[in-house]
Amino acid sequence: MIELKGVRKVFGKRPAVERMNLSVPKGEIFGMLGHNGAGKSTCIGMMLGQVWPTEGEVIVCGHDVTRYRQRALEKVGAIFEAPIFYDYLSGWRNLEILSHYTAPTSAARLREVIDWVGLTGREQAAVKTYSHGMRTRLALAQALLPNPELLILDEPSDGLDPEGIHEMRHTIVRLQKELGLTILLSSHLLNEVEQLCTRIAVMQKGVKVFEGSLNDVRGEQTWVRLKTSEPEKARVQLREARLIAEERESDLFALAENAEPHQLVEFLVKRGFQVHEMTVHQATLEDFYLSLVKASAGKN
Amino acid sequence: MLWLQLRNELWKLFGKKRTYIGFLMFLLAQNLVVLIFRFSNAARGMKNTLEGNGYLPDEFISSLTIATIMLFPIAYMMLPLYVSLVGGDLVAKEAEDGTLRMILSRPISRIRLLMVKWLAGVVFSVASVLALGVFGVAFASIWFPWGGLFAFIPGELFSVFNATDGLSHYTGAHLLMAYKATTVMTLAFMFSCFNVKPAAATILALSFVFLNFILMNIPFFKDIQYWFLTYHLNLWQFMLAQPIPVTRIWESVSILTGFNLTFLLVGCTVFQLRDIKS
């Protein structure tokens, strides 16, 4: 549904996105992760024809966005971090205005979408009276009006309370299951991405540093929590023996390639350490993300 | 589809309270001028001029004449301010608020979006001038009788019409004033297409108009004053002349059309090339 080929974007002299290649297959919930200023929103801007790439090709729904923007966006809906509307107009009027930029939309379709997002009864009230959660629902409604096949969500949970975040997460799952949409989700919330997405891309300082499935993320490294009588000495010796590749929080270690958890215990016991605890730690997206960030910082 | 999009732009434009600031100020200014003429000696100079030229003042100190007198300061000062305020808002305010990003996630071309917005600006400009003309006569009629039209600018204009002809000239002047309002609005609209704040677009447009006016009035530029925008902006007052200088009006209409097309072209090009970011 989305393909970025060798995309580069420079604002003035500052590169915002470098050598970006990305592929979002149909039917997936694809997560884009990265710190503020990593280039996620610039990439989304390029996918929507709002930001022109300096180099490269951006293809959405089979069309080059730079050259055939209208055709590329015919079946695309988008939500941005802060849902902003014409506050002085009603929700209904806002939806009419925004949907008519795509095509004339019937009142029946408007009612159907308003019902789907759960705003029935409040659609005639001015948007300035809406809560943040209601605005997010209205944003979702405007994105769904043109019957999209692809939904681009740029930090949709931003500013929502925990209940709202949960609701948004539930809605995203519904969107994929009930409507069969392909969803690109840009988010800071690692647990949200972990729960929703099947594939992710991680961006750092305008460069994609990882693209793969969540299984790749989880399976990449085995982490163990190891509590010993002399943690620092044990860490040094495990390093020297090349049994661990990385460490965190003084007692959390990533096993080196081909190393097994029991080998660590054997190694330490043989050298007179008391091993109080050893548990295999399932790597989370957070672990993976932080290790990527650390590795990238190390390179710089 | 174009109609639907234009209707939506008008909803957005006329749904905002600030759109009505101009109309409100016109009402206040017009009523103030009418009351000054009614309850002071402000009309004495006009009476003397009429009498000195062999006309009966009572026939020409009318609602039409007072409405025309109040037209000059309002058309020179207030109209450009309010149309540039709206023109400067049309694109830049949406960019500032963030709604432009929402619009541009839709499959509408940037040029079409601009054209729809510009048309909404034209509707506002015409509505402002229409309100100015209708309110002017309406308020003046409360205190002054219906009668002939006397238009006088020392050294430039001296016209006396009966009521019927006066109304035709008054209407014609407003038609051309709508073109002036549209031109100033288009100038502000052009700046609005740049990556600037809405207030900056308005200020830039007004500065451009004032700069033109100042340069045009410097004796050094007297020979080339017809190259300045402001020289042509006041074409509406020629409709109050006797006889109407048709060639001069056509000349100004053509040049203002050129200015409008240039402003639109520059605005569209800049907007088409720029990146829309949050």
mmCIF file of N, CA and C in Angstrom, chain A residues 15-81:
data_model
loop_
_atom_site.group_PDB
_atom_site.id
_atom_site.type_symbol
_atom_site.label_atom_id
_atom_site.label_comp_id
_atom_site.label_asym_id
_atom_site.label_seq_id
_atom_site.Cartn_x
_atom_site.Cartn_y
_atom_site.Cartn_z
ATOM 1 N N PRO A 15 19.101 17.938 6.827
ATOM 2 C CA PRO A 15 18.438 16.727 6.319
ATOM 3 C C PRO A 15 17.439 16.203 7.356
ATOM 4 N N ALA A 16 16.209 15.962 6.936
ATOM 5 C CA ALA A 16 15.184 15.464 7.862
ATOM 6 C C ALA A 16 14.992 13.967 7.690
ATOM 7 N N VAL A 17 15.129 13.490 6.454
ATOM 8 C CA VAL A 17 15.002 12.056 6.172
ATOM 9 C C VAL A 17 16.092 11.691 5.171
ATOM 10 N N GLU A 18 16.769 10.581 5.441
ATOM 11 C CA GLU A 18 17.874 10.152 4.571
ATOM 12 C C GLU A 18 17.656 8.713 4.094
ATOM 13 N N ARG A 19 17.912 8.438 2.840
ATOM 14 C CA ARG A 19 17.929 7.080 2.257
ATOM 15 C C ARG A 19 16.791 6.197 2.799
ATOM 16 N N MET A 20 15.603 6.688 2.725
ATOM 17 C CA MET A 20 14.479 5.971 3.332
ATOM 18 C C MET A 20 13.848 5.000 2.337
ATOM 19 N N ASN A 21 13.865 3.736 2.687
ATOM 20 C CA ASN A 21 13.157 2.712 1.919
ATOM 21 C C ASN A 21 12.191 2.047 2.881
ATOM 22 N N LEU A 22 10.938 1.976 2.484
ATOM 23 C CA LEU A 22 9.934 1.422 3.395
ATOM 24 C C LEU A 22 8.831 0.788 2.580
ATOM 25 N N SER A 23 8.313 -0.303 3.102
ATOM 26 C CA SER A 23 7.224 -0.960 2.398
ATOM 27 C C SER A 23 6.157 -1.379 3.411
ATOM 28 N N VAL A 24 4.944 -0.900 3.201
ATOM 29 C CA VAL A 24 3.834 -1.273 4.082
ATOM 30 C C VAL A 24 2.879 -2.154 3.281
ATOM 31 N N PRO A 25 2.843 -3.455 3.576
ATOM 32 C CA PRO A 25 1.975 -4.347 2.797
ATOM 33 C C PRO A 25 0.499 -4.161 3.146
ATOM 34 N N LYS A 26 -0.351 -4.587 2.225
ATOM 35 C CA LYS A 26 -1.799 -4.455 2.391
ATOM 36 C C LYS A 26 -2.277 -5.291 3.582
ATOM 37 N N GLY A 27 -3.204 -4.739 4.340
ATOM 38 C CA GLY A 27 -3.858 -5.481 5.418
ATOM 39 C C GLY A 27 -3.113 -5.489 6.739
ATOM 40 N N GLU A 28 -1.947 -4.854 6.801
ATOM 41 C CA GLU A 28 -1.167 -4.876 8.044
ATOM 42 C C GLU A 28 -1.401 -3.644 8.901
ATOM 43 N N ILE A 29 -1.103 -3.778 10.174
ATOM 44 C CA ILE A 29 -0.977 -2.582 11.025
ATOM 45 C C ILE A 29 0.524 -2.394 11.200
ATOM 46 N N PHE A 30 1.016 -1.362 10.594
ATOM 47 C CA PHE A 30 2.457 -1.136 10.530
ATOM 48 C C PHE A 30 2.819 0.018 11.469
ATOM 49 N N GLY A 31 3.765 -0.226 12.341
ATOM 50 C CA GLY A 31 4.140 0.812 13.309
ATOM 51 C C GLY A 31 5.392 1.565 12.911
ATOM 52 N N MET A 32 5.349 2.863 13.121
ATOM 53 C CA MET A 32 6.554 3.676 12.898
ATOM 54 C C MET A 32 6.964 4.258 14.240
ATOM 55 N N LEU A 33 8.165 3.931 14.633
ATOM 56 C CA LEU A 33 8.656 4.397 15.935
ATOM 57 C C LEU A 33 9.827 5.342 15.764
ATOM 58 N N GLY A 34 10.007 6.188 16.742
ATOM 59 C CA GLY A 34 11.160 7.092 16.695
ATOM 60 C C GLY A 34 10.957 8.231 17.660
ATOM 61 N N HIS A 35 12.053 8.842 18.060
ATOM 62 C CA HIS A 35 11.966 9.968 18.996
ATOM 63 C C HIS A 35 11.397 11.193 18.276
ATOM 64 N N ASN A 36 11.140 12.256 19.022
ATOM 65 C CA ASN A 36 10.665 13.499 18.404
ATOM 66 C C ASN A 36 11.739 14.009 17.443
ATOM 67 N N GLY A 37 11.327 14.347 16.243
ATOM 68 C CA GLY A 37 12.291 14.862 15.266
ATOM 69 C C GLY A 37 13.032 13.762 14.524
ATOM 70 N N ALA A 38 12.573 12.505 14.693
ATOM 71 C CA ALA A 38 13.250 11.395 14.007
ATOM 72 C C ALA A 38 12.938 11.364 12.519
ATOM 73 N N GLY A 39 11.869 12.052 12.130
ATOM 74 C CA GLY A 39 11.509 12.093 10.709
ATOM 75 C C GLY A 39 10.214 11.365 10.384
ATOM 76 N N LYS A 40 9.514 10.893 11.418
ATOM 77 C CA LYS A 40 8.264 10.141 11.184
ATOM 78 C C LYS A 40 7.212 11.023 10.517
ATOM 79 N N SER A 41 6.989 12.201 11.105
ATOM 80 C CA SER A 41 5.950 13.086 10.560
ATOM 81 C C SER A 41 6.324 13.591 9.171
ATOM 82 N N THR A 42 7.619 13.771 8.920
ATOM 83 C CA THR A 42 8.056 14.188 7.572
ATOM 84 C C THR A 42 7.725 13.080 6.574
ATOM 85 N N CYS A 43 7.975 11.837 6.984
ATOM 86 C CA CYS A 43 7.651 10.702 6.097
ATOM 87 C C CYS A 43 6.148 10.665 5.827
ATOM 88 N N ILE A 44 5.347 10.860 6.880
ATOM 89 C CA ILE A 44 3.891 10.850 6.707
ATOM 90 C C ILE A 44 3.469 12.015 5.813
ATOM 91 N N GLY A 45 4.082 13.171 6.024
ATOM 92 C CA GLY A 45 3.808 14.331 5.169
ATOM 93 C C GLY A 45 4.089 14.013 3.706
ATOM 94 N N MET A 46 5.168 13.277 3.458
ATOM 95 C CA MET A 46 5.501 12.921 2.067
ATOM 96 C C MET A 46 4.508 11.913 1.507
ATOM 97 N N MET A 47 4.026 11.014 2.374
ATOM 98 C CA MET A 47 3.034 10.027 1.907
ATOM 99 C C MET A 47 1.721 10.714 1.522
ATOM 100 N N LEU A 48 1.428 11.837 2.177
ATOM 101 C CA LEU A 48 0.163 12.543 1.921
ATOM 102 C C LEU A 48 0.335 13.703 0.930
ATOM 103 N N GLY A 49 1.503 13.828 0.365
ATOM 104 C CA GLY A 49 1.730 14.897 -0.610
ATOM 105 C C GLY A 49 1.706 16.277 0.013
ATOM 106 N N GLN A 50 2.024 16.355 1.294
ATOM 107 C CA GLN A 50 2.074 17.662 1.965
ATOM 108 C C GLN A 50 3.501 18.179 2.006
ATOM 109 N N VAL A 51 4.436 17.259 2.001
ATOM 110 C CA VAL A 51 5.868 17.598 1.988
ATOM 111 C C VAL A 51 6.454 16.949 0.732
ATOM 112 N N TRP A 52 7.155 17.736 -0.035
ATOM 113 C CA TRP A 52 7.710 17.200 -1.283
ATOM 114 C C TRP A 52 9.086 16.589 -1.018
ATOM 115 N N PRO A 53 9.312 15.351 -1.451
ATOM 116 C CA PRO A 53 10.637 14.760 -1.220
ATOM 117 C C PRO A 53 11.711 15.468 -2.055
ATOM 118 N N THR A 54 12.898 15.580 -1.506
ATOM 119 C CA THR A 54 14.014 16.173 -2.256
ATOM 120 C C THR A 54 14.500 15.174 -3.301
ATOM 121 N N GLU A 55 14.487 13.882 -2.908
ATOM 122 C CA GLU A 55 14.892 12.809 -3.823
ATOM 123 C C GLU A 55 14.022 11.599 -3.548
ATOM 124 N N GLY A 56 13.906 10.715 -4.528
ATOM 125 C CA GLY A 56 13.231 9.447 -4.298
ATOM 126 C C GLY A 56 11.770 9.451 -4.720
ATOM 127 N N GLU A 57 11.154 8.297 -4.476
ATOM 128 C CA GLU A 57 9.784 8.076 -4.940
ATOM 129 C C GLU A 57 8.895 7.673 -3.754
ATOM 130 N N VAL A 58 7.713 8.252 -3.702
ATOM 131 C CA VAL A 58 6.750 7.864 -2.660
ATOM 132 C C VAL A 58 5.510 7.333 -3.378
ATOM 133 N N ILE A 59 5.231 6.072 -3.170
ATOM 134 C CA ILE A 59 4.086 5.455 -3.869
ATOM 135 C C ILE A 59 3.034 5.048 -2.834
ATOM 136 N N VAL A 60 1.817 5.551 -3.053
ATOM 137 C CA VAL A 60 0.703 5.219 -2.155
ATOM 138 C C VAL A 60 -0.434 4.658 -3.005
ATOM 139 N N CYS A 61 -0.947 3.530 -2.622
ATOM 140 C CA CYS A 61 -2.030 2.844 -3.354
ATOM 141 C C CYS A 61 -1.679 2.721 -4.843
ATOM 142 N N GLY A 62 -0.436 2.481 -5.122
ATOM 143 C CA GLY A 62 -0.003 2.238 -6.496
ATOM 144 C C GLY A 62 0.293 3.478 -7.314
ATOM 145 N N HIS A 63 0.164 4.660 -6.739
ATOM 146 C CA HIS A 63 0.403 5.903 -7.498
ATOM 147 C C HIS A 63 1.507 6.734 -6.858
ATOM 148 N N ASP A 64 2.291 7.349 -7.718
ATOM 149 C CA ASP A 64 3.353 8.234 -7.240
ATOM 150 C C ASP A 64 2.708 9.508 -6.690
ATOM 151 N N VAL A 65 2.884 9.737 -5.403
ATOM 152 C CA VAL A 65 2.201 10.872 -4.742
ATOM 153 C C VAL A 65 2.655 12.221 -5.318
ATOM 154 N N THR A 66 3.931 12.310 -5.651
ATOM 155 C CA THR A 66 4.452 13.591 -6.151
ATOM 156 C C THR A 66 3.797 13.972 -7.469
ATOM 157 N N ARG A 67 3.547 12.970 -8.295
ATOM 158 C CA ARG A 67 2.994 13.280 -9.631
ATOM 159 C C ARG A 67 1.483 13.123 -9.709
ATOM 160 N N TYR A 68 0.937 12.155 -9.006
ATOM 161 C CA TYR A 68 -0.502 11.889 -9.114
ATOM 162 C C TYR A 68 -1.135 11.881 -7.718
ATOM 163 N N ARG A 69 -0.999 13.010 -7.039
ATOM 164 C CA ARG A 69 -1.426 13.110 -5.641
ATOM 165 C C ARG A 69 -2.908 12.748 -5.453
ATOM 166 N N GLN A 70 -3.759 13.308 -6.317
ATOM 167 C CA GLN A 70 -5.198 13.082 -6.152
ATOM 168 C C GLN A 70 -5.551 11.597 -6.252
ATOM 169 N N ARG A 71 -4.969 10.936 -7.264
ATOM 170 C CA ARG A 71 -5.284 9.522 -7.449
ATOM 171 C C ARG A 71 -4.748 8.684 -6.280
ATOM 172 N N ALA A 72 -3.556 9.053 -5.834
ATOM 173 C CA ALA A 72 -2.926 8.295 -4.736
ATOM 174 C C ALA A 72 -3.729 8.400 -3.443
ATOM 175 N N LEU A 73 -4.372 9.543 -3.224
ATOM 176 C CA LEU A 73 -5.047 9.773 -1.929
ATOM 177 C C LEU A 73 -6.549 9.488 -1.949
ATOM 178 N N GLU A 74 -7.043 8.997 -3.078
ATOM 179 C CA GLU A 74 -8.485 8.747 -3.193
ATOM 180 C C GLU A 74 -9.012 7.812 -2.097
ATOM 181 N N LYS A 75 -8.215 6.829 -1.727
ATOM 182 C CA LYS A 75 -8.662 5.826 -0.746
ATOM 183 C C LYS A 75 -7.807 5.878 0.515
ATOM 184 N N VAL A 76 -7.466 7.093 0.906
ATOM 185 C CA VAL A 76 -6.615 7.261 2.091
ATOM 186 C C VAL A 76 -7.320 8.162 3.102
ATOM 187 N N GLY A 77 -7.247 7.783 4.362
ATOM 188 C CA GLY A 77 -7.735 8.636 5.441
ATOM 189 C C GLY A 77 -6.568 8.904 6.387
ATOM 190 N N ALA A 78 -6.609 10.044 7.063
ATOM 191 C CA ALA A 78 -5.483 10.361 7.950
ATOM 192 C C ALA A 78 -5.967 11.061 9.215
ATOM 193 N N ILE A 79 -5.261 10.801 10.292
ATOM 194 C CA ILE A 79 -5.514 11.496 11.566
ATOM 195 C C ILE A 79 -4.172 12.003 12.079
ATOM 196 N N PHE A 80 -4.178 13.234 12.558
ATOM 197 C CA PHE A 80 -2.931 13.804 13.075
ATOM 198 C C PHE A 80 -2.995 13.938 14.590
ATOM 199 N N GLU A 81 -1.800 14.166 15.171
ATOM 200 C CA GLU A 81 -1.675 14.096 16.635
ATOM 201 C C GLU A 81 -2.702 14.928 17.397
#
